[in-house]
Amino acid sequence: KYFMRGFSLSLGLLFCVVIPLLLSSWGTWTGSLNSGVLINAFFLVFVIGLAEELIFRGWLLVEMNQLFGPRLGLIIHAAIFSLVHARTTLDLWGLFGLLIGLFLLGIVLALMRKIDKGSLWGCVGLHGGLVGGWFLISAGLIEVSPEIPGWLFGPGGSSLNPLGGLLSIFVLIFILWRQRTLLAIGG
């Protein structure tokens, strides 16, 4: 149940990027997939999602909360998560956007664990779904123009990371608002 809720959330976030991309002149549907891409996407969802969630929300978040308290621990954990995933090949503004998006994702994932009563499966579904889903999209379903506006869709040109664009940042802020509401009413 938790995994599917997180995975569904990842699909919703990807949908919020892909639909405007396809409706613009910066994305073209190619729809070409092969078994290697599908297998790789499957492993990204489950292996990378599980491994990173065990490290970041299963261990690091707990350690930071014990060292600094729940509020500061949450912030430090999300900052570390974003810095570990940063790409140094980006320009300053692209890197800044990506760090903001990753930081927000770190907070979303930490709050998801709290909402899910300590379970990591929702986090695995969301994180793994984003990684595997975007790989599937970018490795064969959609061709992205190198002239894509990074501020809107994410930095990196034709190999963009959508978490650094305003579309994803606004969706992550909405998810945070929704999570805060859920936590306020008790889950």
PDB file of C-alpha atoms in Angstrom:
ATOM      1  CA  LYS A   1       0.000   0.000   0.000  1.00  0.00           C
ATOM      2  CA  TYR A   2       2.776   2.474   0.926  1.00  0.00           C
ATOM      3  CA  PHE A   3       4.914   1.560  -2.078  1.00  0.00           C
ATOM      4  CA  MET A   4       2.030   2.052  -4.511  1.00  0.00           C
ATOM      5  CA  ARG A   5       1.115   5.417  -2.973  1.00  0.00           C
ATOM      6  CA  GLY A   6       4.716   6.626  -3.376  1.00  0.00           C
ATOM      7  CA  PHE A   7       4.975   5.171  -6.863  1.00  0.00           C
ATOM      8  CA  SER A   8       1.684   6.826  -7.887  1.00  0.00           C
ATOM      9  CA  LEU A   9       3.005  10.137  -6.584  1.00  0.00           C
ATOM     10  CA  SER A  10       6.134   9.724  -8.721  1.00  0.00           C
ATOM     11  CA  LEU A  11       3.985   9.110 -11.787  1.00  0.00           C
ATOM     12  CA  GLY A  12       1.963  12.237 -11.015  1.00  0.00           C
ATOM     13  CA  LEU A  13       5.115  14.338 -10.714  1.00  0.00           C
ATOM     14  CA  LEU A  14       6.525  12.920 -13.961  1.00  0.00           C
ATOM     15  CA  PHE A  15       3.153  13.541 -15.651  1.00  0.00           C
ATOM     16  CA  CYS A  16       3.345  17.222 -14.603  1.00  0.00           C
ATOM     17  CA  VAL A  17       6.642  17.527 -16.483  1.00  0.00           C
ATOM     18  CA  VAL A  18       5.967  15.258 -19.469  1.00  0.00           C
ATOM     19  CA  ILE A  19       2.602  16.684 -20.557  1.00  0.00           C
ATOM     20  CA  PRO A  20       3.848  20.312 -20.864  1.00  0.00           C
ATOM     21  CA  LEU A  21       7.002  18.970 -22.512  1.00  0.00           C
ATOM     22  CA  LEU A  22       4.982  17.134 -25.156  1.00  0.00           C
ATOM     23  CA  LEU A  23       2.617  20.070 -25.661  1.00  0.00           C
ATOM     24  CA  SER A  24       5.575  22.362 -26.330  1.00  0.00           C
ATOM     25  CA  SER A  25       8.074  22.284 -29.158  1.00  0.00           C
ATOM     26  CA  TRP A  26      10.816  20.983 -26.814  1.00  0.00           C
ATOM     27  CA  GLY A  27       9.684  17.372 -26.547  1.00  0.00           C
ATOM     28  CA  THR A  28       8.820  14.779 -29.169  1.00  0.00           C
ATOM     29  CA  TRP A  29       7.158  11.447 -28.473  1.00  0.00           C
ATOM     30  CA  THR A  30       9.269   8.649 -29.968  1.00  0.00           C
ATOM     31  CA  GLY A  31       7.741   5.732 -28.091  1.00  0.00           C
ATOM     32  CA  SER A  32      10.652   3.410 -28.716  1.00  0.00           C
ATOM     33  CA  LEU A  33      11.504   0.985 -25.943  1.00  0.00           C
ATOM     34  CA  ASN A  34      13.408  -2.251 -25.826  1.00  0.00           C
ATOM     35  CA  SER A  35      13.710  -4.985 -23.224  1.00  0.00           C
ATOM     36  CA  GLY A  36      17.070  -3.647 -21.978  1.00  0.00           C
ATOM     37  CA  VAL A  37      15.576  -0.241 -21.192  1.00  0.00           C
ATOM     38  CA  LEU A  38      12.577  -1.843 -19.446  1.00  0.00           C
ATOM     39  CA  ILE A  39      14.790  -4.127 -17.340  1.00  0.00           C
ATOM     40  CA  ASN A  40      17.074  -1.231 -16.421  1.00  0.00           C
ATOM     41  CA  ALA A  41      14.080   0.934 -15.430  1.00  0.00           C
ATOM     42  CA  PHE A  42      12.698  -1.910 -13.292  1.00  0.00           C
ATOM     43  CA  PHE A  43      16.006  -2.288 -11.445  1.00  0.00           C
ATOM     44  CA  LEU A  44      16.309   1.472 -10.987  1.00  0.00           C
ATOM     45  CA  VAL A  45      12.872   1.549  -9.347  1.00  0.00           C
ATOM     46  CA  PHE A  46      13.546  -1.273  -6.908  1.00  0.00           C
ATOM     47  CA  VAL A  47      17.316  -1.494  -6.414  1.00  0.00           C
ATOM     48  CA  ILE A  48      18.283   2.189  -6.472  1.00  0.00           C
ATOM     49  CA  GLY A  49      15.059   3.229  -4.746  1.00  0.00           C
ATOM     50  CA  LEU A  50      15.543   0.714  -1.923  1.00  0.00           C
ATOM     51  CA  ALA A  51      19.301   1.236  -1.536  1.00  0.00           C
ATOM     52  CA  GLU A  52      19.110   5.028  -1.424  1.00  0.00           C
ATOM     53  CA  GLU A  53      16.109   5.040   0.889  1.00  0.00           C
ATOM     54  CA  LEU A  54      17.850   2.698   3.322  1.00  0.00           C
ATOM     55  CA  ILE A  55      20.804   5.105   3.364  1.00  0.00           C
ATOM     56  CA  PHE A  56      19.058   8.487   3.335  1.00  0.00           C
ATOM     57  CA  ARG A  57      15.770   7.950   5.180  1.00  0.00           C
ATOM     58  CA  GLY A  58      16.581   4.688   6.981  1.00  0.00           C
ATOM     59  CA  TRP A  59      19.943   5.793   8.403  1.00  0.00           C
ATOM     60  CA  LEU A  60      20.933   9.423   7.699  1.00  0.00           C
ATOM     61  CA  LEU A  61      17.610  10.997   8.658  1.00  0.00           C
ATOM     62  CA  VAL A  62      17.540   9.070  11.949  1.00  0.00           C
ATOM     63  CA  GLU A  63      21.142  10.069  12.735  1.00  0.00           C
ATOM     64  CA  MET A  64      20.565  13.732  11.913  1.00  0.00           C
ATOM     65  CA  ASN A  65      17.390  13.777  14.033  1.00  0.00           C
ATOM     66  CA  GLN A  66      19.286  12.297  16.984  1.00  0.00           C
ATOM     67  CA  LEU A  67      22.193  14.728  16.601  1.00  0.00           C
ATOM     68  CA  PHE A  68      20.288  17.937  15.830  1.00  0.00           C
ATOM     69  CA  GLY A  69      16.634  17.351  16.716  1.00  0.00           C
ATOM     70  CA  PRO A  70      13.753  16.672  14.311  1.00  0.00           C
ATOM     71  CA  ARG A  71      13.534  20.083  12.592  1.00  0.00           C
ATOM     72  CA  LEU A  72      17.221  20.825  12.062  1.00  0.00           C
ATOM     73  CA  GLY A  73      17.900  17.130  11.428  1.00  0.00           C
ATOM     74  CA  LEU A  74      15.318  17.163   8.633  1.00  0.00           C
ATOM     75  CA  ILE A  75      16.931  20.215   7.026  1.00  0.00           C
ATOM     76  CA  ILE A  76      20.510  18.921   7.316  1.00  0.00           C
ATOM     77  CA  HIS A  77      19.470  15.510   5.979  1.00  0.00           C
ATOM     78  CA  ALA A  78      17.718  17.115   2.970  1.00  0.00           C
ATOM     79  CA  ALA A  79      20.754  19.352   2.318  1.00  0.00           C
ATOM     80  CA  ILE A  80      23.095  16.337   2.336  1.00  0.00           C
ATOM     81  CA  PHE A  81      20.711  14.432   0.065  1.00  0.00           C
ATOM     82  CA  SER A  82      20.663  17.306  -2.432  1.00  0.00           C
ATOM     83  CA  LEU A  83      24.440  17.825  -2.366  1.00  0.00           C
ATOM     84  CA  VAL A  84      25.150  14.117  -2.918  1.00  0.00           C
ATOM     85  CA  HIS A  85      22.922  14.135  -6.016  1.00  0.00           C
ATOM     86  CA  ALA A  86      24.199  17.427  -7.490  1.00  0.00           C
ATOM     87  CA  ARG A  87      25.814  17.401 -10.923  1.00  0.00           C
ATOM     88  CA  THR A  88      28.922  19.561 -11.158  1.00  0.00           C
ATOM     89  CA  THR A  89      28.694  19.813 -14.957  1.00  0.00           C
ATOM     90  CA  LEU A  90      25.819  22.303 -14.720  1.00  0.00           C
ATOM     91  CA  ASP A  91      26.058  26.071 -14.832  1.00  0.00           C
ATOM     92  CA  LEU A  92      25.450  27.981 -11.590  1.00  0.00           C
ATOM     93  CA  TRP A  93      21.715  28.602 -12.150  1.00  0.00           C
ATOM     94  CA  GLY A  94      21.104  25.024 -13.270  1.00  0.00           C
ATOM     95  CA  LEU A  95      22.927  23.694 -10.228  1.00  0.00           C
ATOM     96  CA  PHE A  96      20.992  26.063  -7.959  1.00  0.00           C
ATOM     97  CA  GLY A  97      17.636  24.889  -9.360  1.00  0.00           C
ATOM     98  CA  LEU A  98      18.633  21.247  -9.075  1.00  0.00           C
ATOM     99  CA  LEU A  99      19.776  21.689  -5.470  1.00  0.00           C
ATOM    100  CA  ILE A 100      16.445  23.318  -4.574  1.00  0.00           C
ATOM    101  CA  GLY A 101      14.451  20.536  -6.247  1.00  0.00           C
ATOM    102  CA  LEU A 102      16.517  17.802  -4.594  1.00  0.00           C
ATOM    103  CA  PHE A 103      16.303  19.535  -1.216  1.00  0.00           C
ATOM    104  CA  LEU A 104      12.498  19.696  -1.493  1.00  0.00           C
ATOM    105  CA  LEU A 105      12.394  16.048  -2.580  1.00  0.00           C
ATOM    106  CA  GLY A 106      14.477  15.119   0.485  1.00  0.00           C
ATOM    107  CA  ILE A 107      11.960  16.851   2.743  1.00  0.00           C
ATOM    108  CA  VAL A 108       9.011  15.254   0.904  1.00  0.00           C
ATOM    109  CA  LEU A 109      10.569  11.806   1.328  1.00  0.00           C
ATOM    110  CA  ALA A 110      11.295  12.361   5.027  1.00  0.00           C
ATOM    111  CA  LEU A 111       7.736  13.532   5.696  1.00  0.00           C
ATOM    112  CA  MET A 112       6.407  10.606   3.674  1.00  0.00           C
ATOM    113  CA  ARG A 113       8.220   8.259   6.034  1.00  0.00           C
ATOM    114  CA  LYS A 114       6.612  10.029   9.000  1.00  0.00           C
ATOM    115  CA  ILE A 115       3.138   9.879   7.403  1.00  0.00           C
ATOM    116  CA  ASP A 116       3.705   6.175   6.637  1.00  0.00           C
ATOM    117  CA  LYS A 117       4.416   5.508  10.339  1.00  0.00           C
ATOM    118  CA  GLY A 118       8.119   4.804   9.823  1.00  0.00           C
ATOM    119  CA  SER A 119       7.799   2.592   6.755  1.00  0.00           C
ATOM    120  CA  LEU A 120      10.304   3.226   3.962  1.00  0.00           C
ATOM    121  CA  TRP A 121       8.160   1.628   1.234  1.00  0.00           C
ATOM    122  CA  GLY A 122       6.365   4.823   0.240  1.00  0.00           C
ATOM    123  CA  CYS A 123       9.749   6.534  -0.051  1.00  0.00           C
ATOM    124  CA  VAL A 124      11.072   3.658  -2.155  1.00  0.00           C
ATOM    125  CA  GLY A 125       8.044   3.941  -4.451  1.00  0.00           C
ATOM    126  CA  LEU A 126       8.405   7.711  -4.882  1.00  0.00           C
ATOM    127  CA  HIS A 127      12.190   7.860  -5.182  1.00  0.00           C
ATOM    128  CA  GLY A 128      12.524   4.714  -7.273  1.00  0.00           C
ATOM    129  CA  GLY A 129       9.567   5.707  -9.433  1.00  0.00           C
ATOM    130  CA  LEU A 130      11.144   9.080 -10.200  1.00  0.00           C
ATOM    131  CA  VAL A 131      14.533   7.581 -11.064  1.00  0.00           C
ATOM    132  CA  GLY A 132      13.236   4.597 -13.030  1.00  0.00           C
ATOM    133  CA  GLY A 133      10.366   6.518 -14.593  1.00  0.00           C
ATOM    134  CA  TRP A 134      12.533   9.372 -15.827  1.00  0.00           C
ATOM    135  CA  PHE A 135      15.071   6.866 -17.175  1.00  0.00           C
ATOM    136  CA  LEU A 136      12.291   5.104 -19.090  1.00  0.00           C
ATOM    137  CA  ILE A 137      11.005   8.418 -20.457  1.00  0.00           C
ATOM    138  CA  SER A 138      14.378   9.817 -21.460  1.00  0.00           C
ATOM    139  CA  ALA A 139      15.851   6.559 -22.779  1.00  0.00           C
ATOM    140  CA  GLY A 140      13.222   5.919 -25.377  1.00  0.00           C
ATOM    141  CA  LEU A 141       9.812   7.481 -24.950  1.00  0.00           C
ATOM    142  CA  ILE A 142      10.569  11.181 -25.438  1.00  0.00           C
ATOM    143  CA  GLU A 143      13.287  13.023 -27.299  1.00  0.00           C
ATOM    144  CA  VAL A 144      14.132  16.309 -25.596  1.00  0.00           C
ATOM    145  CA  SER A 145      15.395  19.291 -27.556  1.00  0.00           C
ATOM    146  CA  PRO A 146      18.783  20.683 -26.448  1.00  0.00           C
ATOM    147  CA  GLU A 147      17.196  24.176 -26.528  1.00  0.00           C
ATOM    148  CA  ILE A 148      14.743  23.300 -23.750  1.00  0.00           C
ATOM    149  CA  PRO A 149      14.442  26.074 -21.136  1.00  0.00           C
ATOM    150  CA  GLY A 150      16.230  24.668 -18.088  1.00  0.00           C
ATOM    151  CA  TRP A 151      14.557  27.109 -15.707  1.00  0.00           C
ATOM    152  CA  LEU A 152      11.179  25.572 -16.538  1.00  0.00           C
ATOM    153  CA  PHE A 153      11.862  21.898 -17.228  1.00  0.00           C
ATOM    154  CA  GLY A 154      15.182  21.355 -15.416  1.00  0.00           C
ATOM    155  CA  PRO A 155      18.873  21.771 -16.157  1.00  0.00           C
ATOM    156  CA  GLY A 156      20.959  19.615 -18.452  1.00  0.00           C
ATOM    157  CA  GLY A 157      19.619  20.331 -21.937  1.00  0.00           C
ATOM    158  CA  SER A 158      18.627  17.146 -23.758  1.00  0.00           C
ATOM    159  CA  SER A 159      19.751  15.053 -20.744  1.00  0.00           C
ATOM    160  CA  LEU A 160      17.820  17.177 -18.286  1.00  0.00           C
ATOM    161  CA  ASN A 161      17.024  16.484 -14.672  1.00  0.00           C
ATOM    162  CA  PRO A 162      13.411  17.599 -14.258  1.00  0.00           C
ATOM    163  CA  LEU A 163      13.704  18.086 -10.490  1.00  0.00           C
ATOM    164  CA  GLY A 164      15.623  21.331 -11.069  1.00  0.00           C
ATOM    165  CA  GLY A 165      12.913  23.050 -13.101  1.00  0.00           C
ATOM    166  CA  LEU A 166      10.106  25.291 -11.894  1.00  0.00           C
ATOM    167  CA  LEU A 167       7.449  22.755 -12.908  1.00  0.00           C
ATOM    168  CA  SER A 168       8.810  20.109 -10.524  1.00  0.00           C
ATOM    169  CA  ILE A 169       9.669  22.615  -7.811  1.00  0.00           C
ATOM    170  CA  PHE A 170       6.078  23.893  -7.757  1.00  0.00           C
ATOM    171  CA  VAL A 171       4.712  20.339  -7.685  1.00  0.00           C
ATOM    172  CA  LEU A 172       7.066  19.448  -4.806  1.00  0.00           C
ATOM    173  CA  ILE A 173       5.928  22.546  -2.895  1.00  0.00           C
ATOM    174  CA  PHE A 174       2.308  21.471  -3.434  1.00  0.00           C
ATOM    175  CA  ILE A 175       3.141  17.964  -2.165  1.00  0.00           C
ATOM    176  CA  LEU A 176       4.800  19.493   0.919  1.00  0.00           C
ATOM    177  CA  TRP A 177       1.692  21.592   1.570  1.00  0.00           C
ATOM    178  CA  ARG A 178      -0.460  18.465   1.244  1.00  0.00           C
ATOM    179  CA  GLN A 179       1.816  16.466   3.549  1.00  0.00           C
ATOM    180  CA  ARG A 180       1.727  19.229   6.136  1.00  0.00           C
ATOM    181  CA  THR A 181      -2.074  19.073   6.016  1.00  0.00           C
ATOM    182  CA  LEU A 182      -1.997  15.284   6.446  1.00  0.00           C
ATOM    183  CA  LEU A 183       0.375  15.542   9.403  1.00  0.00           C
ATOM    184  CA  ALA A 184      -1.800  18.225  11.014  1.00  0.00           C
ATOM    185  CA  ILE A 185      -4.894  16.016  10.874  1.00  0.00           C
ATOM    186  CA  GLY A 186      -3.026  12.911  12.002  1.00  0.00           C
ATOM    187  CA  GLY A 187      -2.117  11.089   8.808  1.00  0.00           C
TER     188      GLY A 187
END
